[in-house]
Coordinates of C-alpha atoms in Angstrom, one line a residue:
Chain A
M1 CA -110.7 -65.0 -4.2
K2 CA -110.1 -63.1 -7.5
D3 CA -113.8 -62.5 -8.0
K4 CA -114.3 -60.9 -4.6
S5 CA -114.9 -57.2 -4.3
D6 CA -112.5 -55.0 -2.3
Q7 CA -115.2 -54.8 0.4
E8 CA -115.6 -58.5 0.6
L9 CA -111.9 -59.0 0.9
M10 CA -111.7 -56.5 3.8
E11 CA -114.5 -58.3 5.5
L12 CA -112.6 -61.6 5.2
I13 CA -109.4 -60.0 6.4
V14 CA -111.2 -58.8 9.5
Q15 CA -111.9 -62.5 10.2
E16 CA -108.2 -63.1 9.8
H17 CA -108.6 -64.9 6.4
R18 CA -105.1 -65.1 5.0
P19 CA -105.9 -66.0 1.4
A20 CA -108.0 -62.8 1.2
F21 CA -105.1 -60.8 2.6
E22 CA -102.8 -62.3 0.0
E23 CA -105.3 -61.4 -2.7
L24 CA -105.3 -57.8 -1.4
Y25 CA -101.6 -57.8 -1.7
D26 CA -101.6 -59.0 -5.3
R27 CA -104.2 -56.4 -6.2
Y28 CA -102.5 -53.4 -4.7
I29 CA -98.9 -54.1 -4.3
K30 CA -97.9 -52.3 -7.5
L31 CA -99.7 -49.1 -6.4
I32 CA -98.4 -49.2 -2.9
Y33 CA -94.8 -50.2 -3.9
S34 CA -94.6 -47.5 -6.5
Y35 CA -96.0 -44.9 -4.2
A36 CA -93.6 -45.9 -1.3
L37 CA -90.6 -46.0 -3.7
K38 CA -91.2 -42.4 -4.6
A39 CA -91.8 -41.3 -1.0
M40 CA -88.5 -43.0 -0.1
S41 CA -86.8 -41.3 -3.0
G42 CA -86.0 -44.6 -4.8
D43 CA -84.4 -46.4 -1.8
K44 CA -85.6 -50.0 -2.3
E45 CA -84.5 -51.2 1.2
K46 CA -86.6 -48.4 2.9
T47 CA -89.4 -49.0 0.5
K48 CA -89.5 -52.7 1.6
E49 CA -89.8 -51.5 5.3
I50 CA -92.6 -49.2 4.4
V51 CA -94.5 -51.9 2.5
Q52 CA -94.1 -54.3 5.4
Q53 CA -95.4 -51.7 7.8
V54 CA -98.4 -50.9 5.5
F55 CA -99.4 -54.6 5.3
L56 CA -98.9 -55.1 9.0
R57 CA -101.2 -52.2 9.7
I58 CA -103.8 -53.5 7.3
W59 CA -103.7 -56.9 9.1
V60 CA -103.7 -55.5 12.6
A61 CA -105.7 -52.3 12.2
K62 CA -108.2 -53.3 9.5
Q63 CA -111.1 -51.9 11.6
H64 CA -109.9 -48.4 10.6
Y65 CA -111.1 -48.9 7.1
D66 CA -114.6 -47.4 6.7
S67 CA -116.2 -48.1 3.3
D68 CA -118.6 -45.2 3.9
K69 CA -115.7 -42.8 3.7
G70 CA -114.4 -43.9 0.3
Q71 CA -112.7 -46.5 -1.8
L72 CA -110.2 -48.9 -0.4
V73 CA -107.5 -47.8 -2.9
N74 CA -107.7 -44.3 -1.4
W75 CA -107.5 -45.6 2.1
L76 CA -104.5 -47.7 1.2
I77 CA -102.8 -44.6 -0.2
T78 CA -103.6 -42.7 2.9
V79 CA -102.1 -45.4 5.1
T80 CA -99.0 -45.6 2.9
R81 CA -98.5 -41.9 3.0
N82 CA -98.9 -41.7 6.7
I83 CA -96.4 -44.5 7.3
S84 CA -93.9 -43.0 4.8
I85 CA -94.1 -39.6 6.3
D86 CA -93.8 -41.0 9.8
Y87 CA -90.6 -42.7 8.6
I88 CA -89.3 -39.5 6.9
R89 CA -89.9 -37.4 9.9
K90 CA -88.3 -39.9 12.2
E91 CA -85.3 -39.9 9.9
K92 CA -85.2 -36.2 10.1
K93 CA -85.4 -36.4 13.9
L94 CA -88.4 -34.2 13.7
A95 CA -90.5 -36.9 15.3
E96 CA -91.7 -34.9 18.2
K97 CA -94.6 -36.4 20.1
Q98 CA -97.2 -34.1 18.8
Q99 CA -96.4 -34.8 15.2
K100 CA -96.5 -38.6 15.8
A101 CA -99.9 -38.2 17.3
I102 CA -101.1 -36.3 14.3
L103 CA -99.8 -38.8 11.9
H104 CA -101.4 -41.8 13.7
D105 CA -104.7 -40.1 14.0
S106 CA -104.8 -38.9 10.5
I107 CA -105.4 -42.4 9.3
E108 CA -108.9 -41.9 10.5
M109 CA -109.4 -38.7 8.6
S110 CA -111.5 -38.6 5.5
G111 CA -108.6 -37.8 3.1
Y112 CA -109.4 -40.7 0.9
T113 CA -113.0 -39.8 0.1
L114 CA -113.1 -38.6 -3.4
R115 CA -110.7 -40.3 -5.7
D116 CA -112.6 -42.1 -8.4
A117 CA -111.0 -45.4 -9.3
D118 CA -112.9 -45.6 -12.6
N119 CA -111.4 -42.4 -13.7
Q120 CA -107.8 -42.8 -12.7
L121 CA -105.4 -40.1 -13.7
T122 CA -102.0 -40.7 -15.2
K123 CA -98.7 -39.3 -14.1
M124 CA -98.6 -37.4 -17.4
E125 CA -101.8 -35.6 -16.6
I126 CA -100.6 -34.7 -13.1
E127 CA -97.3 -33.5 -14.5
E128 CA -99.1 -31.4 -17.0
A129 CA -101.3 -29.8 -14.3
K130 CA -98.3 -29.2 -12.0
S131 CA -96.4 -27.4 -14.7
K132 CA -99.1 -24.7 -14.6
L133 CA -98.3 -24.0 -11.0
S134 CA -95.8 -21.4 -10.0
E135 CA -92.4 -22.4 -8.7
E136 CA -93.3 -21.7 -5.1
Q137 CA -96.6 -23.5 -5.4
R138 CA -94.9 -26.6 -6.7
R139 CA -92.3 -26.4 -4.0
L140 CA -95.0 -26.2 -1.3
I141 CA -96.8 -29.2 -2.6
T142 CA -93.7 -31.3 -2.9
L143 CA -92.5 -30.4 0.6
L144 CA -95.9 -31.0 2.1
Y145 CA -97.1 -34.0 0.2
W146 CA -93.9 -36.0 -0.3
G147 CA -91.3 -34.3 2.0
G148 CA -93.0 -35.0 5.3
Y149 CA -92.9 -31.3 6.4
S150 CA -95.7 -29.7 8.3
L151 CA -97.4 -26.5 7.2
L152 CA -95.7 -24.8 10.2
E153 CA -92.2 -26.0 9.3
I154 CA -92.7 -24.9 5.7
A155 CA -93.8 -21.5 6.9
E156 CA -90.6 -21.3 8.9
F157 CA -88.4 -22.3 5.9
E158 CA -90.1 -19.8 3.6
N159 CA -90.1 -17.1 6.3
Q160 CA -93.8 -16.6 5.8
K161 CA -96.8 -16.5 8.1
I162 CA -98.6 -19.8 8.5
G163 CA -101.8 -18.1 7.1
T164 CA -99.9 -17.2 3.9
I165 CA -98.8 -20.8 3.5
K166 CA -102.2 -22.2 4.1
S167 CA -103.8 -19.9 1.5
R168 CA -101.0 -20.7 -0.9
L169 CA -101.8 -24.4 -0.6
H170 CA -105.5 -23.6 -1.0
Q171 CA -104.8 -21.8 -4.2
S172 CA -102.4 -24.4 -5.5
L173 CA -104.8 -27.2 -5.1
K174 CA -107.6 -25.3 -6.7
R175 CA -105.4 -24.5 -9.7
L176 CA -104.2 -28.1 -9.9
R177 CA -107.8 -29.3 -9.9
Y178 CA -108.7 -26.8 -12.5
Y179 CA -106.0 -28.0 -14.9
L180 CA -106.7 -31.6 -14.2
G181 CA -110.2 -30.8 -15.5
T182 CA -111.9 -33.1 -13.1
E183 CA -115.6 -33.1 -13.2
G184 CA -117.3 -29.9 -12.0
G185 CA -114.0 -28.1 -11.7
M186 CA -114.4 -25.8 -14.7
T187 CA -117.1 -23.3 -13.8
D188 CA -116.4 -21.8 -10.3
D189 CA -112.6 -21.9 -10.6
K190 CA -112.3 -19.8 -13.8
K191 CA -111.0 -16.9 -11.8
M192 CA -107.9 -18.8 -11.0
Chain B
M1 CA -115.6 -17.3 7.1
T2 CA -115.1 -18.2 10.8
K3 CA -112.0 -19.0 12.7
K4 CA -112.9 -22.7 12.2
C5 CA -112.8 -22.3 8.4
E6 CA -109.0 -21.6 8.7
Q7 CA -108.5 -25.2 9.8
L8 CA -109.7 -26.5 6.4
V9 CA -106.2 -27.0 5.0
D10 CA -104.9 -28.5 8.2
Y11 CA -107.8 -31.0 8.1
L12 CA -107.1 -31.8 4.5
T13 CA -103.4 -32.5 5.1
G14 CA -104.0 -34.5 8.3
E15 CA -102.3 -32.1 10.7
L16 CA -105.2 -31.9 13.1
K17 CA -105.2 -33.8 16.3
K18 CA -107.9 -36.4 16.8
E19 CA -110.2 -34.1 18.9
E20 CA -109.7 -31.1 16.6
C21 CA -110.4 -33.4 13.7
Q22 CA -113.8 -34.4 15.2
D23 CA -114.6 -30.8 16.0
F24 CA -113.8 -29.8 12.5
E25 CA -116.0 -32.6 11.1
Y26 CA -118.9 -31.1 13.1
H27 CA -118.0 -27.7 11.6
L28 CA -118.1 -29.2 8.1
S29 CA -121.6 -30.4 8.7
Q30 CA -122.6 -26.8 9.5
C31 CA -120.6 -24.8 7.0
Q32 CA -121.6 -25.1 3.4
S33 CA -118.7 -23.2 2.1
C34 CA -116.1 -25.4 3.9
S35 CA -117.7 -28.7 2.9
S36 CA -117.8 -27.7 -0.8
D37 CA -114.3 -26.3 -0.7
L38 CA -113.0 -29.5 0.9
K39 CA -114.5 -31.6 -1.8
Q40 CA -112.6 -29.7 -4.4
L41 CA -109.4 -29.6 -2.5
Q42 CA -109.5 -33.3 -1.8
E43 CA -109.8 -34.1 -5.5
A44 CA -106.6 -32.3 -6.1
W45 CA -104.9 -33.6 -3.0
S46 CA -105.6 -37.2 -3.8
A47 CA -104.7 -36.7 -7.4
L48 CA -101.2 -36.0 -6.2
S49 CA -100.8 -39.6 -5.4
F50 CA -100.8 -40.4 -9.1
D51 CA -97.6 -38.4 -9.5
V52 CA -95.7 -41.6 -9.3
E53 CA -93.6 -43.6 -11.7
E54 CA -95.0 -47.2 -12.0
A55 CA -92.3 -49.4 -10.5
D56 CA -91.5 -53.1 -10.9
V57 CA -92.3 -54.9 -7.7
P58 CA -89.5 -57.4 -6.7
P59 CA -90.9 -60.9 -6.8
E60 CA -89.4 -61.8 -3.4
L61 CA -91.2 -58.9 -1.7
K62 CA -94.4 -60.8 -1.2
S63 CA -92.8 -63.6 0.9
E64 CA -90.8 -60.9 2.9
V65 CA -94.0 -59.0 3.6
M66 CA -96.0 -62.1 4.6
D67 CA -93.1 -63.3 6.8
Y68 CA -93.0 -60.0 8.5
V69 CA -96.8 -59.8 9.1
F70 CA -97.2 -63.4 10.2
S71 CA -94.1 -63.9 12.2
D72 CA -94.9 -64.8 15.8
K73 CA -93.1 -61.8 17.1
K74 CA -95.1 -59.2 15.2
T75 CA -98.5 -60.5 15.7
K76 CA -97.8 -61.1 19.4
D77 CA -96.3 -57.7 19.8
S78 CA -99.3 -56.0 18.4
Q79 CA -102.0 -58.1 20.0
E80 CA -100.7 -59.7 23.2
N81 CA -101.7 -57.9 26.3
G82 CA -101.4 -60.7 28.8
F83 CA -99.7 -61.2 32.1
T84 CA -96.3 -61.8 30.7
T85 CA -96.3 -58.4 28.9
I86 CA -97.3 -56.6 32.0
Y87 CA -94.6 -58.5 34.0
S88 CA -91.9 -57.7 31.4
K89 CA -92.9 -54.1 31.3
W90 CA -92.8 -53.9 35.0
K91 CA -89.4 -55.6 35.0
N92 CA -88.1 -53.1 32.4
R93 CA -89.4 -50.2 34.4
M94 CA -87.6 -51.6 37.5
K95 CA -84.4 -52.0 35.5
Q96 CA -84.6 -48.4 34.4
H97 CA -85.0 -47.2 38.0
F98 CA -82.3 -49.4 39.6
K99 CA -78.9 -49.6 38.2
P100 CA -77.1 -53.0 38.6
L101 CA -74.7 -51.6 41.3
A102 CA -77.6 -50.2 43.4
S103 CA -79.5 -53.5 43.1
T104 CA -76.5 -55.4 44.3
I105 CA -76.0 -53.1 47.3
I106 CA -79.6 -53.4 48.2
A107 CA -79.4 -57.2 47.9
I108 CA -76.3 -57.4 50.2
L109 CA -77.9 -55.0 52.7
F110 CA -81.0 -57.1 52.7
I111 CA -78.9 -60.3 53.5
V112 CA -76.9 -58.6 56.2
V113 CA -80.1 -57.3 57.9
T114 CA -81.7 -60.7 57.7
V115 CA -78.6 -62.4 59.4
L116 CA -78.5 -59.7 62.1
V117 CA -82.2 -60.1 62.9
Y118 CA -81.8 -63.9 63.0
Q119 CA -78.8 -63.6 65.4
N120 CA -80.6 -61.1 67.6
I121 CA -83.6 -63.5 67.9
Q122 CA -81.3 -66.3 68.8
L123 CA -79.4 -64.2 71.4
H124 CA -82.7 -63.1 72.9
Q125 CA -83.8 -66.7 73.3
A126 CA -80.6 -67.8 74.8
L127 CA -80.7 -64.9 77.2
S128 CA -84.2 -65.6 78.3
E129 CA -83.3 -69.2 79.0
M130 CA -80.4 -68.2 81.2
E131 CA -82.6 -65.8 83.1
K132 CA -85.2 -68.4 83.8
P133 CA -83.7 -69.8 87.2
T134 CA -83.2 -66.3 88.6
D135 CA -86.7 -65.5 87.4
S136 CA -88.2 -67.4 90.3
T137 CA -88.7 -64.9 93.1
V138 CA -87.0 -65.1 96.4
N139 CA -88.9 -63.9 99.4
V140 CA -87.3 -63.0 102.7
I141 CA -89.7 -64.5 105.4
R142 CA -87.8 -63.4 108.5
T143 CA -84.6 -61.8 109.6
V144 CA -82.9 -62.0 112.9
K145 CA -80.0 -60.0 114.3
L146 CA -77.2 -62.0 115.9
Q147 CA -74.6 -60.8 118.4
S148 CA -71.8 -62.2 120.5
V149 CA -73.0 -63.3 124.0
I150 CA -69.4 -63.4 125.4
T151 CA -67.4 -60.3 126.3
S152 CA -64.2 -61.6 124.7
S153 CA -65.7 -61.4 121.2
D154 CA -67.2 -58.7 119.0
A155 CA -68.9 -61.2 116.7
Q156 CA -72.1 -60.1 115.1
G157 CA -74.3 -60.7 112.0
Y158 CA -77.7 -61.9 111.0
A159 CA -79.8 -64.9 110.1
A160 CA -82.5 -64.9 107.5
V161 CA -85.2 -67.3 106.4
V162 CA -85.8 -67.0 102.7
E163 CA -88.3 -68.8 100.5
N164 CA -87.9 -69.8 96.9
E165 CA -89.5 -72.4 94.6
N166 CA -87.5 -75.2 96.4
G167 CA -88.8 -74.4 99.9
R168 CA -87.4 -72.4 102.8
E169 CA -83.8 -72.0 103.8
L170 CA -81.9 -70.5 106.7
I171 CA -78.9 -68.3 106.0
V172 CA -76.6 -67.4 108.8
N173 CA -74.0 -64.7 108.1
L174 CA -71.5 -63.7 110.8
N175 CA -68.4 -61.4 111.1
Q176 CA -65.5 -61.1 113.5
L177 CA -65.8 -64.6 114.9
P178 CA -62.9 -65.7 117.0
M179 CA -60.9 -68.4 115.2
P180 CA -61.7 -71.9 116.5
E181 CA -58.7 -73.9 117.7
G182 CA -57.8 -77.5 116.6
E183 CA -60.9 -79.6 115.8
Q184 CA -63.3 -76.9 117.1
T185 CA -66.2 -75.8 114.9
Y186 CA -69.1 -73.5 115.3
Q187 CA -72.6 -75.1 115.3
V188 CA -75.9 -73.5 114.7
W189 CA -78.9 -74.6 116.8
L190 CA -82.6 -73.7 116.3
L191 CA -84.5 -73.4 119.5
N192 CA -88.2 -74.2 119.6
D193 CA -90.2 -74.7 122.8
G194 CA -87.2 -76.1 124.5
N195 CA -86.1 -78.4 121.7
R196 CA -82.9 -77.8 119.8
K197 CA -82.4 -78.6 116.2
N198 CA -79.0 -78.9 114.6
A199 CA -78.7 -76.6 111.7
G200 CA -75.2 -77.4 110.6
T201 CA -71.6 -76.7 111.5
F202 CA -69.0 -74.3 110.0
R203 CA -65.6 -72.9 110.4
P204 CA -65.1 -69.2 109.7
A205 CA -62.6 -67.9 107.1
A206 CA -59.3 -66.4 108.2
N207 CA -60.9 -62.9 108.4
G208 CA -63.5 -64.1 110.8
K209 CA -66.4 -64.3 108.3
G210 CA -68.6 -67.4 108.4
V211 CA -71.6 -68.2 106.3
I212 CA -73.9 -71.3 106.4
T213 CA -77.1 -72.2 104.7
F214 CA -79.5 -74.8 106.0
P215 CA -82.6 -76.1 104.3
L216 CA -85.6 -76.0 106.6
P217 CA -87.7 -79.2 106.7
D218 CA -90.9 -77.7 105.4
K219 CA -92.8 -74.4 105.1
N220 CA -94.6 -74.8 108.4
Y221 CA -91.4 -75.3 110.4
T222 CA -90.8 -72.4 112.8
F223 CA -88.3 -71.7 115.4
G224 CA -87.8 -69.1 118.2
N225 CA -84.2 -68.2 118.8
I226 CA -80.9 -69.1 117.2
G227 CA -77.9 -70.2 119.2
I228 CA -74.4 -70.7 117.9
T229 CA -72.0 -72.7 120.0
L230 CA -68.3 -73.5 119.8
E231 CA -68.0 -77.3 119.7
P232 CA -64.9 -79.4 120.2
D233 CA -65.7 -81.2 116.9
A234 CA -68.3 -81.4 114.1
N235 CA -69.9 -84.6 115.2
G236 CA -72.2 -83.5 118.0
T237 CA -75.9 -84.0 118.1
K238 CA -76.3 -82.0 121.2
P239 CA -74.5 -78.8 122.3
R240 CA -71.4 -79.6 124.2
G241 CA -69.5 -76.3 124.1
K242 CA -70.4 -72.9 125.3
K243 CA -72.8 -70.6 123.4
V244 CA -70.9 -67.7 121.7
V245 CA -73.5 -66.0 119.6
G246 CA -77.3 -65.6 120.0
T247 CA -80.3 -63.6 119.0
T248 CA -80.3 -60.0 120.0
L249 CA -83.0 -59.3 122.5

């Protein structure tokens, strides 16, 4: 099993091959666990629930992974984030029907396309880049990415128009990418 | 920049509904500016996932996750779609609609109605059995008026021939008959071409009423007049006393 590629593992998992599933666990549990632990603000009991849900979804809904859309690691992060945010929103009793629908559907979106596994970033690099953002840009990203708040909710907190928040996010991400110095990010973003 | 382009950020953060998502993907294929913007934003967005402290995974987590995924309940819950699920869903829905008290009342009413319907059917059957004998029709074949033929009496009445399923029968009904003395009885005679046929004897009640019924031999038996005599006793085969009542002319 150890010499199988991610793609080969997923094909075996589709055929309900349990050893392949366990290999997938061994390969990615550290990433998924660490991510979920942060999303759950360090609560280990909740993190266990999230990890269980993530692997259940991988086993039951593996047809959702589409290798054309990107690497498995990015899909796994997307799934983990969706489940974590679903959990957070339920806890906040903000789990209105519409939001649930958005979250379940968003697994199919192409949010995991572009991360390059061979060029993995470190927490240090991210922290460095984040430090270049303004206070309100950092707050926006934290609330949105980790806090489980929607753009509309954040607009309400901040007493801003939704369009303002959207464009603030746009700017924040561009700046972040600029300071991360990812490939091709230097030329057209100089103005930021 | 079109209105669609404003959805770029919503698409990136997964806030679009499924249909909107598909619409936007079509837009991406048409809009150069959005698709290149998206590429850049996604790099940053997915980089955010690295903003995580590497944590030590508890060694027992693996068995807890595997137990969770492979326990019968979970795999069944997510995959089973058979009859039992549909049945239990239906049952649950019924439970939601009917509170236990209401269900009990309905059950009791149902039992009461069943018992009443059963009793009603039984009663109906019993009744129709009782009605059966009277069901057979009685036809009146002939009626004859009767009147006293002696001046000392006001006796009068009628005779009738009726037919039922058992054959024909003569009924004689008289009022205000003089009370016979001692052994005396009234005797009914049927007259036919000079022959007399004894149709029975009777004594009237204290109020002068007298009734007698007499089965006729067969359907073809006919008679002309009726005569009623006052006999010294009930044993005569021929009239011995005087005629007191006869057919009205």
